[in-house]
């Protein structure tokens, strides 16, 4: 790990800094933000006989020309997304977020009744189901062929494909223009982001229609130490300024922006091809980012050092608990768990998770088994690490018996470990 100004880097990192090319503007000689070394693919769950799964270089860079934070090296989308371990409907907080997003659209955008609503990266159709129930035409697009059958079983028409401008043209010819497009936590995944955003522009109703885009916010990644949201699937890490410029390049205008607490802090952006008005929220956030120097490499000045210090302390603390005879396990096996475990090698007995697809397999890059949630009751550890810290409140509420039985949760967030125990009157 390194900051661009202070730390010494390995030969591979030096090569990344010297030769990696910005995916948007083509610049070479980008600046290093954080190197995590070799890390497993965060959703590559394999059976015990094939564990551990292989690792690949993971290095975050900053383009000094277009201000885009991005991975130095990435794998092909086909390798990452055609089979996928994430099912949106398995997480209650995702469903609740979907309900809130749906309410936002109804109150603020009021899409044409009965019009076509499209979602890019629609997963198992959790969001589009509510639109279908309200009489809208719906169309999902997702490349995960093990997930999309569930969407269709739920009544959501879904294409097994990677979205692009070329596909958007075919969709428009076959299904007509869209009055509303959702792109939730998918713009970070797309190497050719301008092509994808151009496809959104092409799909919108002429003279109207809106795209609602949600992305994890770079500000929270840096300020809260959310290094475990850096993984191979996330090619880009967005400031609003950088995404605003990309939208412009694709023929779209950001007309409204707000921040949400989802995924530790996200941006929700409404973009239109033919805007009549732009909310003051747009200029305000652009100004705030300029004042914070978010488009400059200096913004990351001590980020890598703080991550490294946190990981060293976490590794020491968890291993000390195990050495003292305490048992440790984890709850939740999202991508964050693979990144954290790769960095700390925490001595866990198991990780419980609600997703059947992951159960019976091993956490990527380890031999730690992923098990059903009931093991937290039948074989409770002394300490249980909450890897999906963004869902910690719901996890703690659902597992009160574990706490009352004397167990303790550990939440890794904000550059520290927070211990949660039962509160006694």
Coordinates of C-alpha atoms in Angstrom, one line a residue:
X1 CA 0.0 0.0 0.0
X2 CA 1.2 3.5 -0.6
X3 CA 0.3 7.2 -0.9
X4 CA 1.5 8.8 -4.1
X5 CA 3.9 11.0 -2.2
X6 CA 5.4 9.0 0.7
X7 CA 5.5 5.2 0.5
X8 CA 7.8 2.8 -1.4
X9 CA 6.0 0.5 -3.7
X10 CA 6.8 -2.9 -5.2
X11 CA 7.9 -3.3 -8.8
X12 CA 4.4 -4.3 -9.9
X13 CA 2.9 -1.1 -8.4
X14 CA 5.6 1.0 -10.0
X15 CA 4.7 -0.5 -13.3
X16 CA 1.0 0.2 -12.7
X17 CA 1.7 3.9 -11.9
X18 CA 4.0 4.3 -14.9
X19 CA 2.0 2.4 -17.5
X20 CA -1.6 1.9 -16.6
X21 CA -3.9 3.8 -18.9
X22 CA -7.0 5.7 -17.9
X23 CA -10.0 3.9 -19.3
X24 CA -11.7 7.2 -20.2
X25 CA -9.1 9.8 -21.2
X26 CA -6.2 7.5 -22.1
X27 CA -3.7 9.1 -19.7
X28 CA -0.7 7.1 -18.6
X29 CA 1.3 7.8 -15.5
X30 CA -1.6 7.8 -13.1
X31 CA -1.1 8.2 -9.3
X32 CA -1.3 5.4 -6.8
X33 CA -4.1 5.6 -4.1
X34 CA -4.0 2.2 -2.5
X35 CA -2.4 -1.1 -3.3
X36 CA -4.0 -4.2 -1.6
X37 CA -1.5 -6.7 -3.2
X38 CA -3.0 -9.9 -4.5
X39 CA -6.7 -10.4 -3.6
X40 CA -9.2 -13.1 -4.5
X41 CA -12.2 -12.4 -6.7
X42 CA -14.7 -11.3 -4.1
X43 CA -17.6 -13.4 -5.3
X44 CA -15.7 -16.6 -6.4
X45 CA -17.0 -19.1 -3.9
X46 CA -15.7 -22.6 -4.5
X47 CA -16.3 -25.9 -2.8
X48 CA -13.8 -27.0 -0.1
X49 CA -11.9 -29.3 -2.4
X50 CA -11.0 -26.4 -4.7
X51 CA -10.2 -23.9 -1.9
X52 CA -8.6 -21.5 -1.7
X53 CA -9.6 -19.7 -4.9
X54 CA -6.8 -17.8 -6.7
X55 CA -5.8 -14.2 -6.2
X56 CA -5.2 -11.3 -8.5
X57 CA -3.5 -7.9 -8.2
X58 CA -5.7 -5.1 -6.8
X59 CA -4.4 -1.5 -7.0
X60 CA -6.4 1.7 -7.0
X61 CA -5.1 4.6 -9.0
X62 CA -6.2 8.2 -9.6
X63 CA -6.2 9.9 -13.1
X64 CA -4.8 13.4 -12.7
X65 CA -6.5 14.5 -15.9
X66 CA -10.1 13.4 -15.6
X67 CA -10.1 12.8 -11.8
X68 CA -11.4 9.2 -12.1
X69 CA -10.3 6.8 -9.4
X70 CA -10.0 3.4 -11.0
X71 CA -8.3 0.0 -10.8
X72 CA -4.9 -0.4 -12.5
X73 CA -5.8 -3.8 -13.8
X74 CA -9.2 -5.5 -14.2
X75 CA -10.5 -8.8 -15.4
X76 CA -13.0 -9.4 -18.1
X77 CA -16.7 -8.8 -17.2
X78 CA -17.5 -12.3 -18.5
X79 CA -15.2 -13.7 -15.9
X80 CA -16.7 -11.7 -13.1
X81 CA -20.5 -11.5 -13.8
X82 CA -21.8 -14.4 -16.0
X83 CA -22.1 -16.4 -12.8
X84 CA -22.8 -14.3 -9.7
X85 CA -23.0 -15.1 -6.0
X86 CA -25.2 -12.0 -5.1
X87 CA -29.0 -12.2 -5.0
X88 CA -30.6 -8.9 -4.0
X89 CA -33.7 -10.4 -2.5
X90 CA -31.6 -12.3 0.1
X91 CA -30.8 -9.1 2.0
X92 CA -33.7 -7.4 3.8
X93 CA -31.9 -4.0 3.9
X94 CA -31.7 -4.1 0.0
X95 CA -35.4 -4.7 -0.2
X96 CA -36.1 -1.8 2.2
X97 CA -33.8 0.4 0.2
X98 CA -35.7 -0.6 -3.0
X99 CA -39.0 0.5 -1.3
X100 CA -37.5 3.9 -0.4
X101 CA -36.1 4.3 -3.9
X102 CA -39.4 3.5 -5.4
X103 CA -41.1 6.1 -3.1
X104 CA -38.5 8.7 -4.2
X105 CA -39.3 8.0 -7.9
X106 CA -43.0 8.3 -7.3
X107 CA -42.8 11.5 -5.4
X108 CA -40.1 13.3 -7.4
X109 CA -40.3 12.0 -10.9
X110 CA -43.8 10.5 -11.4
X111 CA -42.9 8.4 -14.6
X112 CA -45.6 8.1 -17.2
X113 CA -48.2 5.6 -16.1
X114 CA -47.9 2.3 -18.0
X115 CA -44.6 3.3 -19.5
X116 CA -41.5 1.2 -19.9
X117 CA -39.2 1.0 -16.8
X118 CA -35.7 -0.5 -17.5
X119 CA -33.1 -1.6 -14.9
X120 CA -29.5 -2.2 -15.8
X121 CA -28.0 -4.8 -13.5
X122 CA -31.4 -5.9 -12.4
X123 CA -30.3 -9.1 -10.6
X124 CA -33.2 -11.2 -9.4
X125 CA -35.8 -8.5 -10.3
X126 CA -36.3 -7.3 -6.7
X127 CA -36.9 -3.6 -7.8
X128 CA -38.8 -4.1 -11.0
X129 CA -41.4 -6.3 -9.4
X130 CA -42.9 -3.3 -7.7
X131 CA -43.2 -1.4 -11.0
X132 CA -44.8 -4.4 -12.7
X133 CA -47.3 -4.6 -9.8
X134 CA -48.2 -1.0 -10.5
X135 CA -48.9 -1.5 -14.2
X136 CA -45.7 -0.4 -15.7
X137 CA -44.0 -2.4 -18.5
X138 CA -40.6 -3.7 -17.1
X139 CA -37.4 -4.9 -18.7
X140 CA -34.3 -6.0 -16.8
X141 CA -30.8 -6.4 -18.2
X142 CA -28.3 -8.6 -16.3
X143 CA -25.5 -10.9 -17.5
X144 CA -25.7 -13.3 -14.5
X145 CA -27.2 -16.4 -16.0
X146 CA -27.6 -18.2 -12.6
X147 CA -29.6 -15.2 -11.3
X148 CA -31.8 -14.0 -14.1
X149 CA -34.0 -17.2 -14.1
X150 CA -35.1 -16.1 -10.6
X151 CA -36.1 -12.7 -12.0
X152 CA -38.2 -14.3 -14.8
X153 CA -39.8 -16.7 -12.3
X154 CA -40.8 -13.5 -10.4
X155 CA -42.5 -12.2 -13.5
X156 CA -39.8 -9.7 -14.6
X157 CA -38.9 -9.8 -18.2
X158 CA -35.1 -10.0 -18.3
X159 CA -32.3 -10.1 -20.9
X160 CA -29.2 -12.1 -20.2
X161 CA -26.7 -9.6 -21.5
X162 CA -24.2 -6.8 -20.7
X163 CA -25.7 -3.4 -21.4
X164 CA -24.1 -1.2 -24.0
X165 CA -25.1 1.4 -26.5
X166 CA -25.4 -1.3 -29.2
X167 CA -27.8 -3.3 -27.0
X168 CA -29.7 -0.1 -26.1
X169 CA -30.4 0.4 -29.8
X170 CA -31.8 -3.1 -30.2
X171 CA -33.9 -2.7 -27.0
X172 CA -35.4 0.5 -28.2
X173 CA -36.3 -1.1 -31.6
X174 CA -37.9 -4.1 -29.9
X175 CA -39.5 -2.5 -26.8
X176 CA -39.7 1.2 -27.4
X177 CA -38.1 4.0 -25.4
X178 CA -38.0 4.0 -21.6
X179 CA -39.7 6.6 -19.4
X180 CA -37.4 5.6 -16.5
X181 CA -34.1 3.7 -16.2
X182 CA -32.5 2.5 -13.0
X183 CA -28.8 1.8 -12.7
X184 CA -28.1 0.9 -9.1
X185 CA -24.5 0.1 -8.1
X186 CA -23.7 -1.0 -11.7
X187 CA -21.9 2.1 -13.2
X188 CA -18.9 1.3 -11.1
X189 CA -18.7 -2.2 -12.7
X190 CA -18.5 -1.2 -16.4
X191 CA -15.0 -0.6 -17.9
X192 CA -16.5 1.3 -21.0
X193 CA -18.6 3.6 -18.8
X194 CA -19.2 6.2 -21.5
X195 CA -20.6 3.6 -23.8
X196 CA -23.0 2.4 -21.1
X197 CA -24.1 5.9 -20.2
X198 CA -24.6 6.7 -23.9
X199 CA -26.9 3.6 -24.0
X200 CA -28.9 5.1 -21.2
X201 CA -29.3 8.3 -23.2
X202 CA -30.4 6.4 -26.2
X203 CA -33.1 4.5 -24.3
X204 CA -34.8 7.5 -22.8
X205 CA -38.1 8.9 -24.2
X206 CA -37.4 11.7 -26.6
X207 CA -37.8 15.0 -24.8
X208 CA -38.4 13.2 -21.5
X209 CA -37.6 10.3 -19.3
X210 CA -35.0 10.1 -16.5
X211 CA -32.1 7.8 -15.5
X212 CA -31.7 7.3 -11.8
X213 CA -28.1 6.3 -11.0
X214 CA -26.8 5.2 -7.7
X215 CA -23.1 4.7 -7.0
X216 CA -21.0 4.3 -3.8
X217 CA -19.5 7.7 -3.0
X218 CA -15.8 8.2 -3.1
X219 CA -15.9 10.6 -0.2
X220 CA -17.1 8.0 2.2
X221 CA -14.6 5.4 0.9
X222 CA -11.7 7.8 1.8
X223 CA -13.1 9.4 5.0
X224 CA -14.5 6.3 6.6
X225 CA -11.8 3.9 5.4
X226 CA -14.1 1.7 3.3
X227 CA -11.2 -0.1 1.7
X228 CA -13.2 -3.3 1.7
X229 CA -15.4 -1.9 -1.0
X230 CA -12.4 -1.9 -3.4
X231 CA -12.5 -5.1 -5.3
X232 CA -12.1 -6.4 -8.9
X233 CA -15.8 -5.9 -9.8
X234 CA -15.6 -2.2 -9.0
X235 CA -13.5 -0.7 -11.8
X236 CA -14.4 2.9 -11.0
X237 CA -14.8 4.9 -7.7
X238 CA -16.7 8.1 -8.2
X239 CA -16.7 11.6 -7.0
X240 CA -19.8 13.5 -8.2
X241 CA -17.5 15.8 -10.3
X242 CA -16.0 12.9 -12.2
X243 CA -19.4 11.3 -12.9
X244 CA -21.0 14.6 -13.8
X245 CA -18.4 15.0 -16.5
X246 CA -18.9 11.5 -17.8
X247 CA -22.7 12.1 -18.0
X248 CA -22.0 15.2 -20.1
X249 CA -19.8 13.2 -22.4
X250 CA -22.6 10.7 -22.9
X251 CA -25.2 13.4 -23.7
X252 CA -26.8 13.4 -20.3
X253 CA -27.2 16.2 -17.7
X254 CA -27.3 15.6 -14.0
X255 CA -30.4 17.5 -12.8
X256 CA -30.5 16.4 -9.2
X257 CA -28.1 14.7 -6.7
X258 CA -28.6 13.6 -3.2
X259 CA -26.6 11.5 -0.7
X260 CA -28.0 8.3 0.9
X261 CA -26.6 6.1 3.7
X262 CA -26.8 3.0 1.5
X263 CA -23.6 0.9 1.3
X264 CA -21.9 3.2 3.8
X265 CA -22.7 6.3 1.7
X266 CA -23.9 6.6 -1.9
X267 CA -24.9 9.2 -4.4
X268 CA -28.3 9.2 -6.1
X269 CA -28.2 11.1 -9.3
X270 CA -31.1 11.9 -11.6
X271 CA -30.0 12.5 -15.2
X272 CA -31.9 13.6 -18.3
X273 CA -31.1 13.9 -22.0
X274 CA -33.2 17.1 -22.4
X275 CA -33.4 18.9 -19.0
X276 CA -35.7 21.8 -18.5
X277 CA -34.3 22.7 -15.1
X278 CA -31.4 21.7 -12.9
X279 CA -31.6 21.5 -9.1
X280 CA -29.3 23.7 -7.0
X281 CA -28.1 20.4 -5.4
X282 CA -25.9 19.8 -8.4
X283 CA -23.9 23.1 -8.3
X284 CA -23.7 22.8 -4.5
X285 CA -22.1 19.4 -4.5
X286 CA -19.7 20.3 -7.3
X287 CA -18.7 23.3 -5.3
X288 CA -18.2 21.3 -2.1
X289 CA -16.0 18.8 -3.9
X290 CA -13.9 21.5 -5.4
X291 CA -13.4 23.1 -2.0
X292 CA -12.4 19.6 -0.6
X293 CA -9.9 19.1 -3.5
X294 CA -11.6 15.8 -4.3
X295 CA -10.4 15.8 -7.9
X296 CA -6.8 16.1 -6.9
X297 CA -4.4 13.3 -5.7
X298 CA -3.8 15.3 -2.5
X299 CA -7.2 14.3 -1.4
X300 CA -5.9 10.8 -0.7
X301 CA -2.7 12.0 1.1
X302 CA -3.0 9.8 4.2
X303 CA -5.6 7.3 3.1
X304 CA -3.3 4.4 2.4
X305 CA -1.3 4.8 5.6
X306 CA -4.5 4.9 7.7
X307 CA -5.8 1.7 6.0
X308 CA -2.4 0.0 6.6
X309 CA -2.4 1.0 10.3
X310 CA -6.0 -0.2 10.7
X311 CA -5.3 -3.6 9.1
X312 CA -2.2 -4.2 11.2
X313 CA -4.1 -3.4 14.4
X314 CA -7.1 -5.6 13.3
X315 CA -4.8 -8.5 12.4
X316 CA -3.1 -8.3 15.8
X317 CA -6.3 -7.9 17.8
X318 CA -8.2 -10.8 16.2
X319 CA -5.3 -13.2 16.3
X320 CA -4.7 -12.2 20.0
X321 CA -8.3 -13.1 20.8
X322 CA -7.8 -16.5 19.2
X323 CA -4.5 -17.0 21.0
X324 CA -6.2 -16.3 24.3
X325 CA -8.6 -19.2 23.6
X326 CA -11.6 -17.3 22.3
X327 CA -13.5 -18.6 19.3
X328 CA -14.2 -16.4 16.3
X329 CA -16.7 -16.6 13.4
X330 CA -18.2 -14.2 10.9
X331 CA -21.7 -13.3 9.8
X332 CA -22.4 -12.3 6.2
X333 CA -20.2 -13.2 3.3
X334 CA -20.4 -10.2 0.9
X335 CA -17.5 -9.0 -1.2
X336 CA -16.3 -7.0 1.8
X337 CA -15.6 -10.3 3.7
X338 CA -13.2 -11.5 1.1
X339 CA -11.3 -8.3 1.0
X340 CA -11.1 -8.0 4.8
X341 CA -10.1 -11.7 5.2
X342 CA -7.4 -11.4 2.5
X343 CA -5.9 -8.5 4.4
X344 CA -6.1 -9.9 8.0
X345 CA -6.3 -13.7 7.7
X346 CA -8.6 -13.7 10.7
X347 CA -8.8 -17.1 12.4
X348 CA -12.5 -17.8 11.9
X349 CA -14.3 -21.1 12.4
X350 CA -17.0 -20.3 9.8
X351 CA -19.0 -17.5 8.2
X352 CA -22.8 -17.7 8.3
X353 CA -24.8 -16.3 5.4
X354 CA -28.4 -16.3 4.3
X355 CA -27.6 -16.9 0.6
X356 CA -28.1 -20.6 -0.3
X357 CA -25.7 -20.2 -3.3
X358 CA -22.8 -19.5 -1.0
X359 CA -23.5 -22.1 1.7
X360 CA -21.4 -25.3 1.5
X361 CA -18.6 -23.3 -0.2
X362 CA -15.6 -21.4 1.1
X363 CA -15.1 -17.7 1.4
X364 CA -13.0 -16.6 -1.6
X365 CA -9.3 -16.9 -1.1
X366 CA -9.7 -19.0 2.1
X367 CA -10.7 -22.4 3.4
X368 CA -13.2 -20.8 5.8
X369 CA -16.6 -22.6 5.2
X370 CA -19.8 -20.5 4.5
X371 CA -22.7 -22.0 6.5
X372 CA -26.4 -21.5 7.1
X373 CA -27.3 -18.8 9.7
X374 CA -28.6 -21.3 12.3
X375 CA -25.0 -22.3 13.2
X376 CA -24.7 -19.0 15.0
X377 CA -27.3 -20.4 17.4
X378 CA -26.2 -24.0 17.5
X379 CA -22.4 -23.4 17.6
X380 CA -22.1 -19.8 18.8
X381 CA -18.6 -18.2 18.8
X382 CA -17.3 -15.9 21.5
X383 CA -16.8 -13.2 18.9
X384 CA -18.6 -12.8 15.6
X385 CA -17.3 -10.3 12.9
X386 CA -20.0 -8.5 11.0
X387 CA -18.6 -8.2 7.5
X388 CA -21.6 -6.4 5.9
X389 CA -21.2 -3.5 8.3
X390 CA -23.7 -1.5 6.3
X391 CA -26.4 -3.9 7.4
X392 CA -25.1 -4.2 11.0
X393 CA -28.2 -2.7 12.7
X394 CA -30.5 -5.3 11.0
X395 CA -28.0 -8.2 11.8
X396 CA -27.8 -7.2 15.5
X397 CA -31.5 -6.8 15.8
X398 CA -32.1 -10.2 14.2
X399 CA -29.5 -12.0 16.5
X400 CA -30.4 -10.7 19.9
X401 CA -30.3 -14.2 21.3
X402 CA -26.7 -14.5 20.4
X403 CA -25.8 -11.4 22.3
X404 CA -28.0 -12.3 25.3
X405 CA -26.2 -15.6 25.4
X406 CA -22.9 -13.9 26.0
X407 CA -21.6 -13.5 22.5
X408 CA -20.1 -10.3 21.1
X409 CA -20.3 -8.8 17.6
X410 CA -17.3 -7.0 16.1
X411 CA -18.0 -4.3 13.5
X412 CA -15.0 -3.1 11.4
X413 CA -15.7 0.4 10.3
X414 CA -14.4 4.0 10.4
X415 CA -10.8 2.7 10.8
X416 CA -11.6 0.8 14.1
X417 CA -13.2 -2.3 15.5
X418 CA -16.4 -1.6 17.4
X419 CA -17.5 -4.3 19.9
X420 CA -21.2 -4.8 20.5
X421 CA -22.4 -6.8 23.6
X422 CA -25.8 -7.3 25.2
X423 CA -27.0 -4.3 27.2
X424 CA -28.1 -5.1 30.7
X425 CA -30.4 -2.9 32.7

